[in-house]
mmCIF file of C-alpha atoms in Angstrom:
data_model
loop_
_atom_site.group_PDB
_atom_site.id
_atom_site.type_symbol
_atom_site.label_atom_id
_atom_site.label_comp_id
_atom_site.label_asym_id
_atom_site.label_seq_id
_atom_site.Cartn_x
_atom_site.Cartn_y
_atom_site.Cartn_z
ATOM 1 C CA MET A 1 131.432 106.528 101.648
ATOM 2 C CA THR A 2 129.434 105.865 98.471
ATOM 3 C CA GLY A 3 127.611 108.911 97.091
ATOM 4 C CA PRO A 4 124.029 108.981 95.811
ATOM 5 C CA ALA A 5 123.303 106.849 92.763
ATOM 6 C CA VAL A 6 123.546 108.647 89.435
ATOM 7 C CA THR A 7 121.153 107.805 86.588
ATOM 8 C CA ARG A 8 122.890 107.774 83.207
ATOM 9 C CA VAL A 9 120.627 109.163 80.481
ATOM 10 C CA LEU A 10 120.788 109.247 76.679
ATOM 11 C CA VAL A 11 118.730 111.797 74.713
ATOM 12 C CA ALA A 12 117.365 111.017 71.232
ATOM 13 C CA ASP A 13 115.696 113.792 69.204
ATOM 14 C CA ASP A 14 116.166 114.810 65.586
ATOM 15 C CA GLN A 15 115.693 118.546 66.211
ATOM 16 C CA THR A 16 119.032 120.029 67.222
ATOM 17 C CA VAL A 17 117.614 122.901 69.284
ATOM 18 C CA VAL A 18 115.243 120.588 71.167
ATOM 19 C CA ARG A 19 117.926 117.951 71.733
ATOM 20 C CA GLU A 20 120.434 120.466 73.050
ATOM 21 C CA GLY A 21 117.765 122.066 75.240
ATOM 22 C CA ILE A 22 116.877 118.741 76.822
ATOM 23 C CA VAL A 23 120.548 117.972 77.440
ATOM 24 C CA MET A 24 120.974 121.359 79.131
ATOM 25 C CA LEU A 25 117.857 120.823 81.255
ATOM 26 C CA LEU A 26 118.988 117.371 82.366
ATOM 27 C CA GLY A 27 122.390 118.797 83.255
ATOM 28 C CA LEU A 28 120.690 120.981 85.858
ATOM 29 C CA LEU A 29 118.888 118.075 87.536
ATOM 30 C CA PRO A 30 120.600 116.383 90.492
ATOM 31 C CA GLY A 31 121.437 112.709 90.182
ATOM 32 C CA ILE A 32 121.333 112.660 86.354
ATOM 33 C CA GLU A 33 124.303 112.356 83.994
ATOM 34 C CA VAL A 34 123.804 112.751 80.234
ATOM 35 C CA VAL A 35 126.047 110.222 78.488
ATOM 36 C CA GLY A 36 125.103 110.956 74.896
ATOM 37 C CA ALA A 37 122.704 112.562 72.423
ATOM 38 C CA ALA A 38 121.391 111.013 69.208
ATOM 39 C CA ALA A 39 119.817 112.662 66.159
ATOM 40 C CA ASP A 40 117.808 109.611 65.076
ATOM 41 C CA GLY A 41 116.829 106.108 66.117
ATOM 42 C CA GLU A 42 119.774 104.384 64.444
ATOM 43 C CA GLU A 43 122.229 106.564 66.317
ATOM 44 C CA ALA A 44 120.276 106.034 69.548
ATOM 45 C CA VAL A 45 120.609 102.257 69.280
ATOM 46 C CA ALA A 46 124.326 102.560 68.494
ATOM 47 C CA LEU A 47 124.919 104.893 71.453
ATOM 48 C CA VAL A 48 123.005 102.582 73.799
ATOM 49 C CA ALA A 49 125.300 99.756 72.702
ATOM 50 C CA ARG A 50 128.328 101.947 73.424
ATOM 51 C CA HIS A 51 127.310 103.633 76.681
ATOM 52 C CA ARG A 52 124.683 101.294 78.198
ATOM 53 C CA PRO A 53 122.661 104.155 79.752
ATOM 54 C CA ASP A 54 120.067 103.526 82.437
ATOM 55 C CA VAL A 55 117.370 105.487 80.598
ATOM 56 C CA VAL A 56 116.794 106.819 77.086
ATOM 57 C CA LEU A 57 114.606 109.886 76.547
ATOM 58 C CA MET A 58 113.207 109.011 73.125
ATOM 59 C CA ASP A 59 111.512 111.197 70.549
ATOM 60 C CA LEU A 60 109.126 109.261 68.284
ATOM 61 C CA ARG A 61 109.194 110.857 64.847
ATOM 62 C CA MET A 62 112.779 110.763 63.628
ATOM 63 C CA PRO A 63 114.467 109.916 60.306
ATOM 64 C CA ARG A 64 116.152 106.621 59.390
ATOM 65 C CA CYS A 65 114.695 104.760 62.385
ATOM 66 C CA ASP A 66 111.729 106.119 64.308
ATOM 67 C CA GLY A 67 111.387 106.081 68.077
ATOM 68 C CA VAL A 68 109.081 103.064 68.216
ATOM 69 C CA GLU A 69 111.456 100.834 66.253
ATOM 70 C CA ALA A 70 114.458 102.162 68.181
ATOM 71 C CA THR A 71 112.651 101.427 71.450
ATOM 72 C CA ARG A 72 111.862 97.890 70.306
ATOM 73 C CA ARG A 73 115.493 97.242 69.375
ATOM 74 C CA ILE A 74 116.874 98.760 72.579
ATOM 75 C CA ARG A 75 114.515 96.823 74.839
ATOM 76 C CA ALA A 76 115.238 93.576 72.973
ATOM 77 C CA GLY A 77 119.011 93.985 72.889
ATOM 78 C CA TYR A 78 119.680 95.955 76.075
ATOM 79 C CA PRO A 79 116.971 95.121 78.643
ATOM 80 C CA GLY A 80 118.851 96.997 81.360
ATOM 81 C CA THR A 81 118.074 100.269 79.571
ATOM 82 C CA GLU A 82 114.615 101.746 80.117
ATOM 83 C CA VAL A 83 112.924 104.040 77.597
ATOM 84 C CA VAL A 84 110.877 107.140 78.366
ATOM 85 C CA VAL A 85 109.196 108.636 75.320
ATOM 86 C CA LEU A 86 109.380 112.439 75.177
ATOM 87 C CA THR A 87 107.337 113.623 72.228
ATOM 88 C CA THR A 88 104.979 116.277 70.936
ATOM 89 C CA TYR A 89 102.299 113.678 70.258
ATOM 90 C CA ALA A 90 99.909 111.974 72.681
ATOM 91 C CA ASP A 91 97.511 110.427 70.150
ATOM 92 C CA ASP A 92 96.698 106.708 70.201
ATOM 93 C CA GLU A 93 98.733 106.049 67.055
ATOM 94 C CA SER A 94 101.830 107.297 68.873
ATOM 95 C CA LEU A 95 101.137 106.202 72.452
ATOM 96 C CA PHE A 96 100.153 102.560 72.185
ATOM 97 C CA PRO A 97 102.780 101.396 69.642
ATOM 98 C CA ALA A 98 105.451 102.957 71.869
ATOM 99 C CA LEU A 99 104.156 101.117 74.934
ATOM 100 C CA ARG A 100 103.937 97.845 73.013
ATOM 101 C CA ALA A 101 107.534 98.337 71.863
ATOM 102 C CA GLY A 102 108.647 98.437 75.499
ATOM 103 C CA ALA A 103 108.622 102.084 76.580
ATOM 104 C CA ARG A 104 107.906 102.368 80.307
ATOM 105 C CA GLY A 105 107.411 106.115 80.341
ATOM 106 C CA TYR A 106 105.574 108.546 78.094
ATOM 107 C CA LEU A 107 105.711 112.337 78.402
ATOM 108 C CA THR A 108 104.825 115.195 76.087
ATOM 109 C CA LYS A 109 107.328 117.966 75.437
ATOM 110 C CA ASP A 110 105.461 120.459 77.578
ATOM 111 C CA ALA A 111 106.705 118.489 80.606
ATOM 112 C CA GLY A 112 108.908 120.434 82.995
ATOM 113 C CA GLY A 113 112.185 119.355 84.536
ATOM 114 C CA GLU A 114 110.515 118.044 87.687
ATOM 115 C CA GLU A 115 108.118 115.841 85.705
ATOM 116 C CA ILE A 116 110.931 114.488 83.524
ATOM 117 C CA ALA A 117 113.051 113.724 86.588
ATOM 118 C CA ARG A 118 110.117 111.968 88.251
ATOM 119 C CA ALA A 119 109.460 109.824 85.150
ATOM 120 C CA ILE A 120 113.128 108.840 84.986
ATOM 121 C CA ALA A 121 113.111 107.899 88.674
ATOM 122 C CA ASP A 122 109.839 105.989 88.261
ATOM 123 C CA VAL A 123 111.054 103.764 85.431
ATOM 124 C CA ARG A 124 114.310 103.135 87.256
ATOM 125 C CA SER A 125 112.303 101.852 90.231
ATOM 126 C CA GLY A 126 110.107 99.599 88.077
ATOM 127 C CA ALA A 127 107.047 101.859 87.969
ATOM 128 C CA ALA A 128 105.485 103.472 84.909
ATOM 129 C CA GLY A 129 106.610 107.033 84.178
ATOM 130 C CA LEU A 130 103.460 108.377 82.547
ATOM 131 C CA SER A 131 102.228 111.951 82.354
ATOM 132 C CA PRO A 132 98.782 112.661 83.856
ATOM 133 C CA GLN A 133 97.322 113.141 80.350
ATOM 134 C CA VAL A 134 98.636 109.754 79.234
ATOM 135 C CA GLN A 135 97.344 108.029 82.378
ATOM 136 C CA LEU A 136 93.923 109.550 81.706
ATOM 137 C CA ARG A 137 94.015 108.336 78.107
ATOM 138 C CA LEU A 138 94.877 104.807 79.219
ATOM 139 C CA LEU A 139 92.075 104.821 81.793
ATOM 140 C CA GLU A 140 89.613 106.025 79.152
ATOM 141 C CA ARG A 141 90.599 103.123 76.925
ATOM 142 C CA LEU A 142 90.469 100.665 79.815
ATOM 143 C CA SER A 143 86.994 101.818 80.780
ATOM 144 C CA GLY A 144 85.769 101.814 77.188
ATOM 145 C CA ALA A 145 84.941 105.519 77.431
ATOM 146 C CA ALA A 146 86.858 106.449 74.309
ATOM 147 C CA ASP A 147 86.294 105.722 70.637
ATOM 148 C CA PRO A 148 82.492 105.541 70.549
ATOM 149 C CA ALA A 149 80.967 103.344 67.865
ATOM 150 C CA PRO A 150 79.782 104.991 64.626
ATOM 151 C CA SER A 151 76.171 106.133 64.599
ATOM 152 C CA GLY A 152 73.748 103.271 64.319
ATOM 153 C CA GLU A 153 76.222 100.657 65.532
ATOM 154 C CA PRO A 154 76.270 99.219 69.062
ATOM 155 C CA PRO A 155 79.365 100.167 71.092
ATOM 156 C CA SER A 156 82.010 97.503 71.153
ATOM 157 C CA ALA A 157 82.738 95.837 74.471
ATOM 158 C CA PRO A 158 86.072 96.722 76.080
ATOM 159 C CA SER A 159 87.023 93.065 75.967
ATOM 160 C CA ALA A 160 85.786 89.833 74.477
ATOM 161 C CA VAL A 161 86.567 88.157 77.794
ATOM 162 C CA PRO A 162 84.013 88.514 80.617
ATOM 163 C CA ALA A 163 85.219 90.278 83.744
ATOM 164 C CA ALA A 164 84.652 87.108 85.783
ATOM 165 C CA GLU A 165 86.899 85.130 83.446
ATOM 166 C CA PRO A 166 90.278 86.859 83.028
ATOM 167 C CA PRO A 167 92.309 85.878 79.929
ATOM 168 C CA ASP A 168 95.281 83.511 79.763
ATOM 169 C CA GLY A 169 94.462 81.768 83.020
ATOM 170 C CA LEU A 170 94.934 84.846 85.193
ATOM 171 C CA THR A 171 93.396 84.648 88.624
ATOM 172 C CA ALA A 172 91.044 87.416 89.727
ATOM 173 C CA ARG A 173 93.758 88.798 92.019
ATOM 174 C CA GLU A 174 96.387 88.728 89.247
ATOM 175 C CA ALA A 175 93.965 90.575 86.951
ATOM 176 C CA GLU A 176 93.375 93.149 89.689
ATOM 177 C CA VAL A 177 97.122 93.672 90.120
ATOM 178 C CA LEU A 178 97.484 94.006 86.341
ATOM 179 C CA GLY A 179 94.787 96.658 86.285
ATOM 180 C CA LEU A 180 96.525 98.609 89.029
ATOM 181 C CA ILE A 181 99.792 98.441 87.097
ATOM 182 C CA ALA A 182 97.909 99.889 84.126
ATOM 183 C CA GLU A 183 96.747 102.740 86.340
ATOM 184 C CA GLY A 184 100.391 103.610 87.015
ATOM 185 C CA LEU A 185 100.693 102.340 90.598
ATOM 186 C CA SER A 186 104.029 101.141 91.942
ATOM 187 C CA ASN A 187 104.412 97.817 93.755
ATOM 188 C CA THR A 188 104.312 99.605 97.102
ATOM 189 C CA GLU A 189 101.132 101.477 96.179
ATOM 190 C CA ILE A 190 99.478 98.269 94.949
ATOM 191 C CA ALA A 191 100.418 96.508 98.191
ATOM 192 C CA ARG A 192 98.930 99.362 100.211
ATOM 193 C CA GLN A 193 95.702 99.378 98.202
ATOM 194 C CA LEU A 194 95.227 95.592 98.372
ATOM 195 C CA TYR A 195 96.400 95.277 102.006
ATOM 196 C CA VAL A 196 99.089 92.740 101.115
ATOM 197 C CA SER A 197 102.873 92.769 101.348
ATOM 198 C CA PRO A 198 105.086 94.074 98.509
ATOM 199 C CA ALA A 199 106.533 90.553 98.244
ATOM 200 C CA THR A 200 103.046 89.189 97.553
ATOM 201 C CA VAL A 201 102.529 91.842 94.878
ATOM 202 C CA LYS A 202 105.839 90.883 93.269
ATOM 203 C CA THR A 203 104.764 87.220 93.215
ATOM 204 C CA HIS A 204 101.487 88.144 91.510
ATOM 205 C CA ILE A 205 103.373 90.248 88.953
ATOM 206 C CA ASN A 206 105.838 87.443 88.175
ATOM 207 C CA ASN A 207 102.929 85.050 87.694
ATOM 208 C CA LEU A 208 100.898 87.345 85.465
ATOM 209 C CA PHE A 209 103.956 88.247 83.360
ATOM 210 C CA ALA A 210 104.596 84.534 82.795
ATOM 211 C CA LYS A 211 100.963 83.815 81.889
ATOM 212 C CA THR A 212 100.489 86.774 79.543
ATOM 213 C CA GLY A 213 103.949 86.716 77.952
ATOM 214 C CA VAL A 214 104.623 90.419 78.594
ATOM 215 C CA ARG A 215 108.209 91.437 79.323
ATOM 216 C CA ASP A 216 107.749 94.619 81.337
ATOM 217 C CA ARG A 217 105.220 96.967 82.892
ATOM 218 C CA ALA A 218 104.660 99.016 79.753
ATOM 219 C CA GLN A 219 103.705 95.904 77.793
ATOM 220 C CA ALA A 220 101.481 94.940 80.725
ATOM 221 C CA VAL A 221 99.667 98.271 80.366
ATOM 222 C CA ALA A 222 99.104 97.633 76.656
ATOM 223 C CA TYR A 223 97.879 94.095 77.422
ATOM 224 C CA ALA A 224 95.498 95.403 80.094
ATOM 225 C CA PHE A 225 93.840 97.945 77.829
ATOM 226 C CA ARG A 226 93.475 95.369 75.019
ATOM 227 C CA HIS A 227 91.580 93.082 77.384
ATOM 228 C CA GLY A 228 89.620 95.745 79.233
ATOM 229 C CA ILE A 229 91.234 94.947 82.575
ATOM 230 C CA THR A 230 91.058 97.661 85.230
ATOM 231 C CA GLY A 231 92.241 97.768 88.806
ATOM 232 C CA SER A 232 88.858 98.849 90.089
ATOM 233 C CA PRO A 233 86.462 96.230 91.423
ATOM 234 C CA GLN A 234 83.945 95.082 88.825
#
């Protein structure tokens, strides 16, 4: 009889104590096998090529090759490997470049073992593995609540494209699905919210990925916030 599936994980962090601590923590979690640990982005890419892990837990600020560039190279060369960022920083200058590079998860280092395990499971299932703080930040950007205009200047619109006219030929339903992806919902949750089948949701996602040119859900999130697309009815 086949046992439960094991998720193979690689850890990348330049701080030895932090890296070893994460490896020890992961070793205590059921269903996770640590296959390697890297001290910088260059080593992370090389170890992904050697071990082909399912998920990389990626620090962002590392020498030689930072986490964003390493994520970009891993996602381009090894699309079967997902990336979950695990970093001290949750500012826009760290968050959005990582998502654009292809990261599907983003956690800060105050995350506990349960939250890390959930993010790993989420990205393995095709959902976004985002911490609650990161989801809130994305929703603030999507709603235009963040980054107020300087004094005396009118606030900029969340998107140059009117809500009734989604970009890149998206239908209203495809835009709605995209917004729900940006809010961190899985295919099953989207299907439940829209009262359609998961197969219908998957069709919408395939169509919107083709129209927008995004490769995965994390890039879809970045695309959604750039265009001010939310899952909530306008």
